Amino acid sequence: MITDSIFSMSGKPADIPAISAICKKYGAILMVDECHSMFILGKTGGGIVEYFNLNPDDIDIVMATLSKAIPASGGYIASSRKIINYLKHESRGFIYSIALPTLMCKVAKEGINIFKSERAELARKLAENTRYFSEILRADGIDIGESVTPIVPILIGDSNKAALAARKCQDNGLFIHAVFAPVVPQGQAILRASITAAHKKADLFMAARKIGMIVRNL
Ligand SMILES: Cc1ncc(COP(=O)(O)O)c(C=O)c1O
């Protein structure tokens, strides 16, 4: 079975404990795309396993990108020696594509080193910043769904209104984009905010208040 750990537009988690239990029951292999949870979720950024307090062996294949929380490019797969060996010899993308550039490997390695030395503090700051930003929007009456990650969807609905809101936000100095169908279902367009551990409270406050004002006046 293959699933995302976190759905990228809503920020909602897949029920990995239930999915893992079904896989165990039927002897299926579980592969989880942790592009939106690894280095982010859990007390020390350990990902979906830490978030749900699972045993790492509950997930057979973890894949994640090196282009989001780790600001390089490329990605990785973590699994048993047997599966990695199989992928090395059978995956077309690995065999026929040019390898990850050395520079990007170095950038990714440096990012991972920073993560390793500050992971608890970074995860705490990220969660705190996300909570702070979300609470201001909610207090302003803005519907932001039920994300458990720094992806904060601002639910708009109509595509034209979402495009207009994004343009107004950008005109006000905010780097935020609208997302339309088919990335989200028709009629469920959003603005998609991404919070980082490096954001300052004053900037988050300013951004949330501006977004609130723009969305309420659409
Ligand atoms: C769930 C998910 N998986 C994988 C990727 C691929 O990331 P990249 O091609 O940047 O490594 C993305 C990118 O947005 C994603 O959202």
GROMACS .gro file of C-alpha atoms and ligand atoms in nm:
model
  234
    1MET     CA    1   0.000   0.000   0.000
    2ILE     CA    2   0.130   0.348  -0.085
    3THR     CA    3   0.014   0.669   0.081
    4ASP     CA    4   0.120   1.022   0.163
    5SER     CA    5   0.176   1.076   0.537
    6ILE     CA    6   0.033   1.427   0.508
    7PHE     CA    7  -0.194   1.539   0.226
    8SER     CA    8  -0.016   1.828   0.068
    9MET     CA    9  -0.297   2.077   0.021
   10SER     CA   10  -0.496   2.022   0.340
   11GLY     CA   11  -0.208   1.940   0.576
   12LYS     CA   12  -0.421   1.656   0.717
   13PRO     CA   13  -0.253   1.328   0.813
   14ALA     CA   14  -0.335   0.987   0.671
   15ASP     CA   15  -0.438   0.740   0.942
   16ILE     CA   16  -0.101   0.562   0.931
   17PRO     CA   17  -0.164   0.349   1.245
   18ALA     CA   18  -0.484   0.206   1.088
   19ILE     CA   19  -0.321   0.165   0.745
   20SER     CA   20  -0.020  -0.007   0.901
   21ALA     CA   21  -0.250  -0.244   1.093
   22ILE     CA   22  -0.432  -0.338   0.770
   23CYS     CA   23  -0.097  -0.398   0.595
   24LYS     CA   24   0.018  -0.624   0.879
   25LYS     CA   25  -0.311  -0.815   0.874
   26TYR     CA   26  -0.289  -0.887   0.500
   27GLY     CA   27   0.092  -0.912   0.472
   28ALA     CA   28   0.115  -0.603   0.249
   29ILE     CA   29   0.420  -0.377   0.222
   30LEU     CA   30   0.360  -0.017   0.335
   31MET     CA   31   0.529   0.273   0.157
   32VAL     CA   32   0.481   0.626   0.293
   33ASP     CA   33   0.567   0.954   0.119
   34GLU     CA   34   0.690   1.175   0.403
   35CYS     CA   35   0.760   1.485   0.194
   36HIS     CA   36   0.540   1.693   0.424
   37SER     CA   37   0.618   1.529   0.758
   38MET     CA   38   0.987   1.431   0.773
   39PHE     CA   39   1.199   1.692   0.959
   40ILE     CA   40   0.869   1.862   1.054
   41LEU     CA   41   0.625   1.656   1.259
   42GLY     CA   42   0.679   1.516   1.606
   43LYS     CA   43   0.864   1.659   1.907
   44THR     CA   44   1.202   1.637   1.731
   45GLY     CA   45   1.093   1.653   1.366
   46GLY     CA   46   1.116   1.274   1.331
   47GLY     CA   47   0.815   1.261   1.100
   48ILE     CA   48   0.496   1.061   1.098
   49VAL     CA   49   0.640   0.779   1.311
   50GLU     CA   50   0.717   1.024   1.588
   51TYR     CA   51   0.386   1.206   1.543
   52PHE     CA   52   0.182   0.885   1.587
   53ASN     CA   53   0.433   0.725   1.824
   54LEU     CA   54   0.476   0.425   1.596
   55ASN     CA   55   0.755   0.171   1.567
   56PRO     CA   56   0.979   0.273   1.271
   57ASP     CA   57   0.950  -0.086   1.145
   58ASP     CA   58   0.575  -0.031   1.096
   59ILE     CA   59   0.660   0.147   0.768
   60ASP     CA   60   0.851  -0.067   0.518
   61ILE     CA   61   0.952   0.207   0.275
   62VAL     CA   62   0.987   0.577   0.365
   63MET     CA   63   1.045   0.826   0.089
   64ALA     CA   64   1.100   1.197   0.137
   65THR     CA   65   1.219   1.493  -0.061
   66LEU     CA   66   1.529   1.701  -0.003
   67SER     CA   67   1.354   2.005  -0.152
   68LYS     CA   68   1.126   2.120   0.128
   69ALA     CA   69   1.237   2.120   0.494
   70ILE     CA   70   1.587   2.038   0.365
   71PRO     CA   71   1.642   2.314   0.110
   72ALA     CA   72   1.827   2.129  -0.167
   73SER     CA   73   1.678   1.906  -0.437
   74GLY     CA   74   1.632   1.535  -0.496
   75GLY     CA   75   1.507   1.291  -0.241
   76TYR     CA   76   1.574   0.963  -0.068
   77ILE     CA   77   1.426   0.628   0.018
   78ALA     CA   78   1.489   0.454   0.349
   79SER     CA   79   1.410   0.084   0.373
   80SER     CA   80   1.555  -0.261   0.431
   81ARG     CA   81   1.879  -0.357   0.257
   82LYS     CA   82   1.681  -0.603   0.045
   83ILE     CA   83   1.435  -0.339  -0.086
   84ILE     CA   84   1.710  -0.080  -0.144
   85ASN     CA   85   1.905  -0.336  -0.341
   86TYR     CA   86   1.597  -0.413  -0.547
   87LEU     CA   87   1.532  -0.042  -0.616
   88LYS     CA   88   1.894   0.018  -0.719
   89HIS     CA   89   1.861  -0.246  -0.986
   90GLU     CA   90   1.500  -0.202  -1.093
   91SER     CA   91   1.389   0.164  -1.062
   92ARG     CA   92   1.393   0.342  -1.398
   93GLY     CA   93   1.433   0.688  -1.243
   94PHE     CA   94   1.746   0.576  -1.063
   95ILE     CA   95   1.901   0.386  -1.351
   96TYR     CA   96   1.820   0.619  -1.641
   97SER     CA   97   1.835   0.961  -1.474
   98ILE     CA   98   2.142   1.171  -1.407
   99ALA     CA   99   2.255   1.134  -1.047
  100LEU     CA  100   2.194   1.400  -0.786
  101PRO     CA  101   2.447   1.683  -0.848
  102THR     CA  102   2.734   1.682  -0.599
  103LEU     CA  103   2.656   2.039  -0.496
  104MET     CA  104   2.300   1.943  -0.405
  105CYS     CA  105   2.428   1.645  -0.203
  106LYS     CA  106   2.649   1.884  -0.009
  107VAL     CA  107   2.362   2.132   0.047
  108ALA     CA  108   2.133   1.850   0.161
  109LYS     CA  109   2.403   1.709   0.392
  110GLU     CA  110   2.457   2.051   0.548
  111GLY     CA  111   2.079   2.091   0.593
  112ILE     CA  112   2.060   1.750   0.761
  113ASN     CA  113   2.353   1.842   0.989
  114ILE     CA  114   2.174   2.161   1.098
  115PHE     CA  115   1.855   1.962   1.152
  116LYS     CA  116   2.041   1.701   1.360
  117SER     CA  117   2.206   1.958   1.586
  118GLU     CA  118   1.892   2.167   1.648
  119ARG     CA  119   1.602   1.932   1.571
  120ALA     CA  120   1.407   1.964   1.896
  121GLU     CA  121   1.435   2.342   1.897
  122LEU     CA  122   1.351   2.372   1.525
  123ALA     CA  123   1.046   2.145   1.559
  124ARG     CA  124   0.928   2.337   1.865
  125LYS     CA  125   0.971   2.674   1.695
  126LEU     CA  126   0.796   2.554   1.379
  127ALA     CA  127   0.498   2.422   1.574
  128GLU     CA  128   0.482   2.740   1.782
  129ASN     CA  129   0.495   2.967   1.475
  130THR     CA  130   0.227   2.762   1.299
  131ARG     CA  131   0.000   2.773   1.605
  132TYR     CA  132   0.052   3.150   1.641
  133PHE     CA  133  -0.030   3.222   1.274
  134SER     CA  134  -0.329   2.985   1.270
  135GLU     CA  135  -0.479   3.125   1.589
  136ILE     CA  136  -0.477   3.481   1.451
  137LEU     CA  137  -0.654   3.368   1.134
  138ARG     CA  138  -0.912   3.164   1.328
  139ALA     CA  139  -0.977   3.454   1.565
  140ASP     CA  140  -1.040   3.665   1.253
  141GLY     CA  141  -1.310   3.416   1.143
  142ILE     CA  142  -1.103   3.264   0.859
  143ASP     CA  143  -1.161   2.895   0.781
  144ILE     CA  144  -0.822   2.719   0.773
  145GLY     CA  145  -0.939   2.357   0.789
  146GLU     CA  146  -0.763   2.103   1.009
  147SER     CA  147  -0.397   2.097   0.910
  148VAL     CA  148  -0.155   1.942   1.159
  149THR     CA  149   0.149   2.081   0.975
  150PRO     CA  150   0.299   2.419   0.876
  151ILE     CA  151   0.089   2.398   0.557
  152VAL     CA  152  -0.196   2.636   0.638
  153PRO     CA  153  -0.476   2.623   0.379
  154ILE     CA  154  -0.700   2.927   0.373
  155LEU     CA  155  -1.027   2.794   0.236
  156ILE     CA  156  -1.178   3.021  -0.030
  157GLY     CA  157  -1.387   2.796  -0.259
  158ASP     CA  158  -1.433   2.997  -0.577
  159SER     CA  159  -1.125   2.990  -0.805
  160ASN     CA  160  -1.159   3.352  -0.923
  161LYS     CA  161  -1.186   3.476  -0.566
  162ALA     CA  162  -0.880   3.272  -0.468
  163ALA     CA  163  -0.681   3.419  -0.761
  164LEU     CA  164  -0.790   3.769  -0.662
  165ALA     CA  165  -0.700   3.708  -0.297
  166ALA     CA  166  -0.355   3.579  -0.397
  167ARG     CA  167  -0.295   3.884  -0.616
  168LYS     CA  168  -0.400   4.119  -0.335
  169CYS     CA  169  -0.176   3.936  -0.087
  170GLN     CA  170   0.119   3.957  -0.326
  171ASP     CA  171   0.050   4.328  -0.384
  172ASN     CA  172   0.072   4.361  -0.005
  173GLY     CA  173   0.414   4.197   0.009
  174LEU     CA  174   0.306   3.843   0.102
  175PHE     CA  175   0.453   3.542  -0.080
  176ILE     CA  176   0.145   3.322  -0.105
  177HIS     CA  177  -0.024   3.141  -0.393
  178ALA     CA  178  -0.373   3.025  -0.481
  179VAL     CA  179  -0.433   2.656  -0.555
  180PHE     CA  180  -0.714   2.549  -0.790
  181ALA     CA  181  -0.863   2.231  -0.941
  182PRO     CA  182  -0.733   1.977  -1.030
  183VAL     CA  183  -0.480   2.015  -0.746
  184VAL     CA  184  -0.777   2.054  -0.510
  185PRO     CA  185  -1.135   1.948  -0.593
  186GLN     CA  186  -1.340   2.184  -0.814
  187GLY     CA  187  -1.494   2.465  -0.606
  188GLN     CA  188  -1.250   2.416  -0.317
  189ALA     CA  189  -0.976   2.663  -0.412
  190ILE     CA  190  -0.742   2.772  -0.135
  191LEU     CA  191  -0.462   3.009  -0.054
  192ARG     CA  192  -0.176   2.794   0.072
  193ALA     CA  193   0.047   2.945   0.337
  194SER     CA  194   0.367   2.768   0.448
  195ILE     CA  195   0.513   2.861   0.784
  196THR     CA  196   0.880   2.815   0.875
  197ALA     CA  197   1.076   2.805   1.200
  198ALA     CA  198   1.261   3.116   1.081
  199HIS     CA  199   0.951   3.335   1.058
  200LYS     CA  200   0.938   3.616   1.311
  201LYS     CA  201   0.628   3.662   1.526
  202ALA     CA  202   0.585   4.022   1.405
  203ASP     CA  203   0.588   3.908   1.041
  204LEU     CA  204   0.342   3.626   1.109
  205PHE     CA  205   0.111   3.867   1.288
  206MET     CA  206   0.129   4.116   1.002
  207ALA     CA  207   0.074   3.844   0.739
  208ALA     CA  208  -0.220   3.681   0.919
  209ARG     CA  209  -0.393   4.016   0.974
  210LYS     CA  210  -0.346   4.118   0.609
  211ILE     CA  211  -0.472   3.780   0.482
  212GLY     CA  212  -0.771   3.801   0.717
  213MET     CA  213  -0.861   4.147   0.594
  214ILE     CA  214  -0.824   4.054   0.227
  215VAL     CA  215  -1.024   3.730   0.256
  216ARG     CA  216  -1.306   3.887   0.458
  217ASN     CA  217  -1.344   4.158   0.195
  218LEU     CA  218  -1.349   3.938  -0.115
  219LIG     C1  219   0.361   1.462  -0.143
  219LIG     C2  220   0.478   1.498  -0.230
  219LIG     N1  221   0.563   1.401  -0.268
  219LIG     C3  222   0.670   1.428  -0.346
  219LIG     C4  223   0.693   1.556  -0.392
  219LIG     C5  224   0.812   1.576  -0.481
  219LIG     O1  225   0.899   1.670  -0.436
  219LIG     P1  226   1.029   1.707  -0.523
  219LIG     O2  227   1.001   1.670  -0.664
  219LIG     O3  228   1.046   1.853  -0.502
  219LIG     O4  229   1.138   1.626  -0.463
  219LIG     C6  230   0.607   1.659  -0.357
  219LIG     C7  231   0.631   1.797  -0.406
  219LIG     O5  232   0.558   1.888  -0.389
  219LIG     C8  233   0.497   1.629  -0.274
  219LIG     O6  234   0.411   1.726  -0.237
   0.00000   0.00000   0.00000
